Amino acid sequence: RKEVEQDPGPFNVPEGATVAFNCTYSNSASQSFFWYRQDCRKEPKLLMSVYSSGNEDGRFTAQLNRASQYISLLIRDSKLSDSATYLCVVKSSGTYKYIFGTGTRLKVLA
Amino acid sequence: ETGVTQSPTHLIKTRGQQVTLRCSSQSGHNTVSWYQQALGQGPQFIFQYYREEENGRGNFPPRFSGLQFPNYSSELNVNALELDDSALYLCASSLPPQGTQYFGPGTRLTVL
């Protein structure tokens, strides 16, 4: 079983739609969680960290469920510019290694 | 932009050759991590350098090696290249080692 699992998609949604991605992780000692965005053939860019109480940044909301070992990303009012691959990242406490999922592809259609 | 730079942008090598990739960390960041991203996959951790020493290593063979310099820039060396080494190589800088990592634009390596 992979340490971090994501549905690869693609998720094709119309502009203005709300879309949600989930990511599951296997190591219960994981302490830090992030969502990175990666455009085609570019580097990953930090979208947001995920906090235990959940957090929001504009149209983006991230949630953490430790009991079920998953994190989620909700995008409201999707824009064409949101089309990208969204990478779930997990890190255990005191370590330096980021463990990435394979990413979920999102295509927002006009 | 993150301020992390990598060179070269693209590289084509043949099997058996050796390659050196370079990374300059964001100003003030003392830690560099290297990742390999194959097509359609997420980045895989290769190793991390902190204060010029290897600070942890992923599941990569010894022909993957690295260096960090006093100015915190870093090199990734790969010997005896194999076809499967074709990938995007990413470096990320952070402060401290456990801090949030910011990625450079990557070097795309093709092994023929």
PDB file of C-alpha atoms in Angstrom:
ATOM      1  CA  ARG A   1       0.000   0.000   0.000  1.00  0.00           C
ATOM      2  CA  LYS A   2       1.309   3.464  -0.882  1.00  0.00           C
ATOM      3  CA  GLU A   3       2.013   5.812   2.012  1.00  0.00           C
ATOM      4  CA  VAL A   4      -0.059   8.582   0.448  1.00  0.00           C
ATOM      5  CA  GLU A   5      -2.882   7.819  -1.981  1.00  0.00           C
ATOM      6  CA  GLN A   6      -4.847  10.108  -4.240  1.00  0.00           C
ATOM      7  CA  ASP A   7      -7.377   9.567  -7.003  1.00  0.00           C
ATOM      8  CA  PRO A   8      -5.414  10.547 -10.139  1.00  0.00           C
ATOM      9  CA  GLY A   9      -8.535  11.863 -11.895  1.00  0.00           C
ATOM     10  CA  PRO A  10      -8.889  13.731 -14.150  1.00  0.00           C
ATOM     11  CA  PHE A  11     -11.715  15.663 -12.610  1.00  0.00           C
ATOM     12  CA  ASN A  12     -13.388  17.653 -15.389  1.00  0.00           C
ATOM     13  CA  VAL A  13     -15.644  20.358 -13.983  1.00  0.00           C
ATOM     14  CA  PRO A  14     -17.368  23.438 -15.450  1.00  0.00           C
ATOM     15  CA  GLU A  15     -16.336  26.928 -14.425  1.00  0.00           C
ATOM     16  CA  GLY A  16     -18.032  27.955 -11.206  1.00  0.00           C
ATOM     17  CA  ALA A  17     -18.392  24.414  -9.900  1.00  0.00           C
ATOM     18  CA  THR A  18     -17.297  23.193  -6.493  1.00  0.00           C
ATOM     19  CA  VAL A  19     -14.898  20.260  -6.488  1.00  0.00           C
ATOM     20  CA  ALA A  20     -13.339  18.249  -3.671  1.00  0.00           C
ATOM     21  CA  PHE A  21     -10.306  15.963  -3.546  1.00  0.00           C
ATOM     22  CA  ASN A  22      -9.409  13.487  -0.852  1.00  0.00           C
ATOM     23  CA  CYS A  23      -6.055  12.034   0.066  1.00  0.00           C
ATOM     24  CA  THR A  24      -5.419   9.144   2.470  1.00  0.00           C
ATOM     25  CA  TYR A  25      -2.215   8.441   4.362  1.00  0.00           C
ATOM     26  CA  SER A  26      -1.055   5.275   6.070  1.00  0.00           C
ATOM     27  CA  ASN A  27       1.355   6.517   8.767  1.00  0.00           C
ATOM     28  CA  SER A  28      -0.550   7.520  11.878  1.00  0.00           C
ATOM     29  CA  ALA A  29       2.570   9.374  13.118  1.00  0.00           C
ATOM     30  CA  SER A  30       2.203  11.897  10.294  1.00  0.00           C
ATOM     31  CA  GLN A  31       2.073  15.403  11.702  1.00  0.00           C
ATOM     32  CA  SER A  32       2.308  17.918   8.894  1.00  0.00           C
ATOM     33  CA  PHE A  33       0.103  18.072   5.853  1.00  0.00           C
ATOM     34  CA  PHE A  34       0.140  20.235   2.771  1.00  0.00           C
ATOM     35  CA  TRP A  35      -1.484  20.720  -0.588  1.00  0.00           C
ATOM     36  CA  TYR A  36       0.811  21.689  -3.442  1.00  0.00           C
ATOM     37  CA  ARG A  37      -0.294  22.709  -6.901  1.00  0.00           C
ATOM     38  CA  GLN A  38       1.709  21.670  -9.957  1.00  0.00           C
ATOM     39  CA  ASP A  39       1.153  23.047 -13.446  1.00  0.00           C
ATOM     40  CA  CYS A  40       2.174  20.961 -16.442  1.00  0.00           C
ATOM     41  CA  ARG A  41       5.960  20.487 -16.562  1.00  0.00           C
ATOM     42  CA  LYS A  42       6.518  23.025 -13.768  1.00  0.00           C
ATOM     43  CA  GLU A  43       7.593  22.759 -10.138  1.00  0.00           C
ATOM     44  CA  PRO A  44       5.150  22.124  -7.270  1.00  0.00           C
ATOM     45  CA  LYS A  45       4.040  25.288  -5.511  1.00  0.00           C
ATOM     46  CA  LEU A  46       2.686  25.417  -1.983  1.00  0.00           C
ATOM     47  CA  LEU A  47      -1.058  25.990  -2.069  1.00  0.00           C
ATOM     48  CA  MET A  48      -1.761  25.678   1.625  1.00  0.00           C
ATOM     49  CA  SER A  49      -0.794  23.899   4.804  1.00  0.00           C
ATOM     50  CA  VAL A  50      -3.517  21.825   6.453  1.00  0.00           C
ATOM     51  CA  TYR A  51      -4.219  22.436  10.123  1.00  0.00           C
ATOM     52  CA  SER A  52      -6.032  20.181  12.574  1.00  0.00           C
ATOM     53  CA  SER A  53      -8.970  22.547  12.881  1.00  0.00           C
ATOM     54  CA  GLY A  54      -9.258  22.975   9.125  1.00  0.00           C
ATOM     55  CA  ASN A  55      -8.392  26.163   7.315  1.00  0.00           C
ATOM     56  CA  GLU A  56      -9.562  28.335   4.494  1.00  0.00           C
ATOM     57  CA  ASP A  57      -7.781  30.572   2.020  1.00  0.00           C
ATOM     58  CA  GLY A  58     -10.186  32.366  -0.261  1.00  0.00           C
ATOM     59  CA  ARG A  59     -11.938  29.782  -2.419  1.00  0.00           C
ATOM     60  CA  PHE A  60      -9.846  26.929  -1.001  1.00  0.00           C
ATOM     61  CA  THR A  61     -10.685  24.959   2.147  1.00  0.00           C
ATOM     62  CA  ALA A  62      -8.537  22.196   3.599  1.00  0.00           C
ATOM     63  CA  GLN A  63      -9.658  19.671   6.207  1.00  0.00           C
ATOM     64  CA  LEU A  64      -7.832  17.027   8.210  1.00  0.00           C
ATOM     65  CA  ASN A  65      -9.436  13.896   9.647  1.00  0.00           C
ATOM     66  CA  ARG A  66      -6.868  12.166  11.844  1.00  0.00           C
ATOM     67  CA  ALA A  67      -9.185   9.356  12.917  1.00  0.00           C
ATOM     68  CA  SER A  68      -9.726   8.263   9.325  1.00  0.00           C
ATOM     69  CA  GLN A  69      -6.280   9.422   8.172  1.00  0.00           C
ATOM     70  CA  TYR A  70      -7.315  11.593   5.288  1.00  0.00           C
ATOM     71  CA  ILE A  71      -7.083  15.182   4.227  1.00  0.00           C
ATOM     72  CA  SER A  72      -9.292  16.992   1.781  1.00  0.00           C
ATOM     73  CA  LEU A  73      -9.198  20.044  -0.442  1.00  0.00           C
ATOM     74  CA  LEU A  74     -12.363  21.876  -1.499  1.00  0.00           C
ATOM     75  CA  ILE A  75     -12.295  24.412  -4.309  1.00  0.00           C
ATOM     76  CA  ARG A  76     -15.323  26.660  -4.663  1.00  0.00           C
ATOM     77  CA  ASP A  77     -16.281  28.699  -7.732  1.00  0.00           C
ATOM     78  CA  SER A  78     -13.689  26.970  -9.932  1.00  0.00           C
ATOM     79  CA  LYS A  79     -11.749  29.133 -12.384  1.00  0.00           C
ATOM     80  CA  LEU A  80     -10.087  28.080 -15.616  1.00  0.00           C
ATOM     81  CA  SER A  81      -6.779  28.972 -13.963  1.00  0.00           C
ATOM     82  CA  ASP A  82      -7.375  26.311 -11.293  1.00  0.00           C
ATOM     83  CA  SER A  83      -6.636  23.626 -13.909  1.00  0.00           C
ATOM     84  CA  ALA A  84      -3.546  21.843 -12.581  1.00  0.00           C
ATOM     85  CA  THR A  85      -2.435  18.763 -10.661  1.00  0.00           C
ATOM     86  CA  TYR A  86      -2.980  18.929  -6.911  1.00  0.00           C
ATOM     87  CA  LEU A  87      -0.410  17.050  -4.835  1.00  0.00           C
ATOM     88  CA  CYS A  88      -1.101  15.877  -1.315  1.00  0.00           C
ATOM     89  CA  VAL A  89       1.987  15.923   0.929  1.00  0.00           C
ATOM     90  CA  VAL A  90       2.520  14.294   4.315  1.00  0.00           C
ATOM     91  CA  LYS A  91       5.423  14.638   6.725  1.00  0.00           C
ATOM     92  CA  SER A  92       6.052  12.876  10.030  1.00  0.00           C
ATOM     93  CA  SER A  93       6.990  14.854  13.129  1.00  0.00           C
ATOM     94  CA  GLY A  94      10.712  15.580  13.430  1.00  0.00           C
ATOM     95  CA  THR A  95      11.509  14.347   9.929  1.00  0.00           C
ATOM     96  CA  TYR A  96      12.468  16.275   6.857  1.00  0.00           C
ATOM     97  CA  LYS A  97      11.125  14.000   4.159  1.00  0.00           C
ATOM     98  CA  TYR A  98       8.041  15.024   2.240  1.00  0.00           C
ATOM     99  CA  ILE A  99       5.952  12.095   1.013  1.00  0.00           C
ATOM    100  CA  PHE A 100       3.914  13.002  -2.027  1.00  0.00           C
ATOM    101  CA  GLY A 101       0.840  11.415  -3.489  1.00  0.00           C
ATOM    102  CA  THR A 102       0.724  10.896  -7.236  1.00  0.00           C
ATOM    103  CA  GLY A 103      -1.498  13.947  -7.623  1.00  0.00           C
ATOM    104  CA  THR A 104      -5.055  14.591  -8.764  1.00  0.00           C
ATOM    105  CA  ARG A 105      -5.554  16.273 -12.125  1.00  0.00           C
ATOM    106  CA  LEU A 106      -8.206  18.958 -12.339  1.00  0.00           C
ATOM    107  CA  LYS A 107      -9.496  20.433 -15.598  1.00  0.00           C
ATOM    108  CA  VAL A 108     -11.890  23.346 -15.356  1.00  0.00           C
ATOM    109  CA  LEU A 109     -13.890  23.712 -18.554  1.00  0.00           C
ATOM    110  CA  ALA A 110     -15.320  26.927 -20.014  1.00  0.00           C
TER     111      ALA A 110
ATOM    112  CA  GLU B   1       8.794  32.991  -7.404  1.00  0.00           C
ATOM    113  CA  THR B   2      10.477  31.027  -4.620  1.00  0.00           C
ATOM    114  CA  GLY B   3      14.018  32.246  -5.242  1.00  0.00           C
ATOM    115  CA  VAL B   4      15.238  28.658  -5.670  1.00  0.00           C
ATOM    116  CA  THR B   5      17.141  28.236  -8.923  1.00  0.00           C
ATOM    117  CA  GLN B   6      18.317  25.116 -10.735  1.00  0.00           C
ATOM    118  CA  SER B   7      20.596  24.475 -13.679  1.00  0.00           C
ATOM    119  CA  PRO B   8      20.540  23.303 -16.329  1.00  0.00           C
ATOM    120  CA  THR B   9      16.891  23.440 -17.368  1.00  0.00           C
ATOM    121  CA  HIS B  10      17.123  20.448 -19.680  1.00  0.00           C
ATOM    122  CA  LEU B  11      19.746  17.793 -20.222  1.00  0.00           C
ATOM    123  CA  ILE B  12      20.098  14.833 -22.548  1.00  0.00           C
ATOM    124  CA  LYS B  13      22.532  12.064 -21.689  1.00  0.00           C
ATOM    125  CA  THR B  14      23.161   8.492 -22.799  1.00  0.00           C
ATOM    126  CA  ARG B  15      23.124   5.356 -20.705  1.00  0.00           C
ATOM    127  CA  GLY B  16      26.255   4.894 -18.593  1.00  0.00           C
ATOM    128  CA  GLN B  17      27.165   8.571 -18.519  1.00  0.00           C
ATOM    129  CA  GLN B  18      27.388  10.748 -15.418  1.00  0.00           C
ATOM    130  CA  VAL B  19      25.476  13.958 -14.727  1.00  0.00           C
ATOM    131  CA  THR B  20      25.677  16.844 -12.240  1.00  0.00           C
ATOM    132  CA  LEU B  21      22.666  19.010 -11.449  1.00  0.00           C
ATOM    133  CA  ARG B  22      22.876  22.244  -9.481  1.00  0.00           C
ATOM    134  CA  CYS B  23      20.604  24.080  -7.081  1.00  0.00           C
ATOM    135  CA  SER B  24      20.807  27.445  -5.335  1.00  0.00           C
ATOM    136  CA  SER B  25      18.618  27.739  -2.283  1.00  0.00           C
ATOM    137  CA  GLN B  26      16.348  30.634  -1.370  1.00  0.00           C
ATOM    138  CA  SER B  27      18.166  33.392   0.491  1.00  0.00           C
ATOM    139  CA  GLY B  28      18.544  32.480   4.164  1.00  0.00           C
ATOM    140  CA  HIS B  29      17.603  28.814   3.685  1.00  0.00           C
ATOM    141  CA  ASN B  30      20.266  26.393   4.931  1.00  0.00           C
ATOM    142  CA  THR B  31      18.706  23.105   3.837  1.00  0.00           C
ATOM    143  CA  VAL B  32      18.297  21.581   0.389  1.00  0.00           C
ATOM    144  CA  SER B  33      16.256  18.485  -0.440  1.00  0.00           C
ATOM    145  CA  TRP B  34      16.326  16.677  -3.769  1.00  0.00           C
ATOM    146  CA  TYR B  35      13.433  14.841  -5.382  1.00  0.00           C
ATOM    147  CA  GLN B  36      12.947  12.769  -8.530  1.00  0.00           C
ATOM    148  CA  GLN B  37       9.622  13.034 -10.343  1.00  0.00           C
ATOM    149  CA  ALA B  38       8.917  10.481 -13.058  1.00  0.00           C
ATOM    150  CA  LEU B  39       6.160  11.166 -15.561  1.00  0.00           C
ATOM    151  CA  GLY B  40       2.715  10.779 -14.009  1.00  0.00           C
ATOM    152  CA  GLN B  41       4.088  10.309 -10.500  1.00  0.00           C
ATOM    153  CA  GLY B  42       4.562  12.461  -7.443  1.00  0.00           C
ATOM    154  CA  PRO B  43       8.067  13.566  -6.463  1.00  0.00           C
ATOM    155  CA  GLN B  44      10.151  10.933  -4.637  1.00  0.00           C
ATOM    156  CA  PHE B  45      12.626  12.015  -1.933  1.00  0.00           C
ATOM    157  CA  ILE B  46      16.269  11.335  -2.838  1.00  0.00           C
ATOM    158  CA  PHE B  47      18.149  13.008   0.029  1.00  0.00           C
ATOM    159  CA  GLN B  48      18.541  16.182   2.040  1.00  0.00           C
ATOM    160  CA  TYR B  49      21.593  18.297   2.852  1.00  0.00           C
ATOM    161  CA  TYR B  50      21.916  20.442   5.942  1.00  0.00           C
ATOM    162  CA  ARG B  51      25.080  22.268   6.959  1.00  0.00           C
ATOM    163  CA  GLU B  52      27.027  20.500   4.211  1.00  0.00           C
ATOM    164  CA  GLU B  53      26.133  17.004   5.438  1.00  0.00           C
ATOM    165  CA  GLU B  54      23.622  14.446   4.204  1.00  0.00           C
ATOM    166  CA  ASN B  55      20.693  14.634   6.600  1.00  0.00           C
ATOM    167  CA  GLY B  56      18.626  11.707   5.409  1.00  0.00           C
ATOM    168  CA  ARG B  57      18.187   9.594   2.321  1.00  0.00           C
ATOM    169  CA  GLY B  58      15.332   7.978   0.454  1.00  0.00           C
ATOM    170  CA  ASN B  59      15.292   4.657  -1.351  1.00  0.00           C
ATOM    171  CA  PHE B  60      17.850   5.498  -4.055  1.00  0.00           C
ATOM    172  CA  PRO B  61      21.065   3.594  -4.877  1.00  0.00           C
ATOM    173  CA  PRO B  62      24.539   4.945  -4.004  1.00  0.00           C
ATOM    174  CA  ARG B  63      25.114   6.099  -7.582  1.00  0.00           C
ATOM    175  CA  PHE B  64      22.935   9.046  -6.554  1.00  0.00           C
ATOM    176  CA  SER B  65      25.158  11.323  -4.481  1.00  0.00           C
ATOM    177  CA  GLY B  66      25.247  14.947  -3.497  1.00  0.00           C
ATOM    178  CA  LEU B  67      27.104  17.853  -2.012  1.00  0.00           C
ATOM    179  CA  GLN B  68      26.242  21.042  -0.224  1.00  0.00           C
ATOM    180  CA  PHE B  69      28.554  24.057  -0.241  1.00  0.00           C
ATOM    181  CA  PRO B  70      29.166  26.697   2.452  1.00  0.00           C
ATOM    182  CA  ASN B  71      26.787  29.081   0.651  1.00  0.00           C
ATOM    183  CA  TYR B  72      24.090  26.341   0.949  1.00  0.00           C
ATOM    184  CA  SER B  73      23.913  25.657  -2.768  1.00  0.00           C
ATOM    185  CA  SER B  74      23.897  21.984  -3.659  1.00  0.00           C
ATOM    186  CA  GLU B  75      24.714  19.467  -6.364  1.00  0.00           C
ATOM    187  CA  LEU B  76      23.124  16.163  -7.258  1.00  0.00           C
ATOM    188  CA  ASN B  77      25.380  13.685  -9.048  1.00  0.00           C
ATOM    189  CA  VAL B  78      24.155  10.571 -10.782  1.00  0.00           C
ATOM    190  CA  ASN B  79      26.648   8.001 -12.071  1.00  0.00           C
ATOM    191  CA  ALA B  80      26.109   5.176 -14.546  1.00  0.00           C
ATOM    192  CA  LEU B  81      22.875   6.642 -15.867  1.00  0.00           C
ATOM    193  CA  GLU B  82      20.027   4.251 -16.640  1.00  0.00           C
ATOM    194  CA  LEU B  83      17.007   4.807 -18.872  1.00  0.00           C
ATOM    195  CA  ASP B  84      14.749   4.901 -15.785  1.00  0.00           C
ATOM    196  CA  ASP B  85      16.670   7.920 -14.473  1.00  0.00           C
ATOM    197  CA  SER B  86      14.818  10.027 -17.035  1.00  0.00           C
ATOM    198  CA  ALA B  87      12.724  12.368 -14.896  1.00  0.00           C
ATOM    199  CA  LEU B  88      12.259  15.881 -13.572  1.00  0.00           C
ATOM    200  CA  TYR B  89      14.740  16.512 -10.766  1.00  0.00           C
ATOM    201  CA  LEU B  90      13.535  19.024  -8.224  1.00  0.00           C
ATOM    202  CA  CYS B  91      15.361  20.684  -5.402  1.00  0.00           C
ATOM    203  CA  ALA B  92      13.621  22.359  -2.508  1.00  0.00           C
ATOM    204  CA  SER B  93      15.059  24.668   0.103  1.00  0.00           C
ATOM    205  CA  SER B  94      13.869  25.176   3.664  1.00  0.00           C
ATOM    206  CA  LEU B  95      14.818  26.670   6.997  1.00  0.00           C
ATOM    207  CA  PRO B  96      15.218  24.618   9.169  1.00  0.00           C
ATOM    208  CA  PRO B  97      15.351  21.076   7.764  1.00  0.00           C
ATOM    209  CA  GLN B  98      11.819  20.417   9.011  1.00  0.00           C
ATOM    210  CA  GLY B  99      10.507  23.686   7.642  1.00  0.00           C
ATOM    211  CA  THR B 100       8.196  24.237   4.713  1.00  0.00           C
ATOM    212  CA  GLN B 101       9.933  23.350   1.463  1.00  0.00           C
ATOM    213  CA  TYR B 102       9.977  25.644  -1.556  1.00  0.00           C
ATOM    214  CA  PHE B 103      10.776  24.133  -4.910  1.00  0.00           C
ATOM    215  CA  GLY B 104      12.946  25.256  -7.782  1.00  0.00           C
ATOM    216  CA  PRO B 105      11.840  24.947 -11.425  1.00  0.00           C
ATOM    217  CA  GLY B 106      13.546  21.586 -11.861  1.00  0.00           C
ATOM    218  CA  THR B 107      15.947  20.010 -14.322  1.00  0.00           C
ATOM    219  CA  ARG B 108      14.449  17.708 -16.912  1.00  0.00           C
ATOM    220  CA  LEU B 109      16.865  14.838 -17.576  1.00  0.00           C
ATOM    221  CA  THR B 110      16.427  12.522 -20.539  1.00  0.00           C
ATOM    222  CA  VAL B 111      18.567   9.395 -20.735  1.00  0.00           C
ATOM    223  CA  LEU B 112      18.773   7.763 -24.165  1.00  0.00           C
TER     224      LEU B 112
END
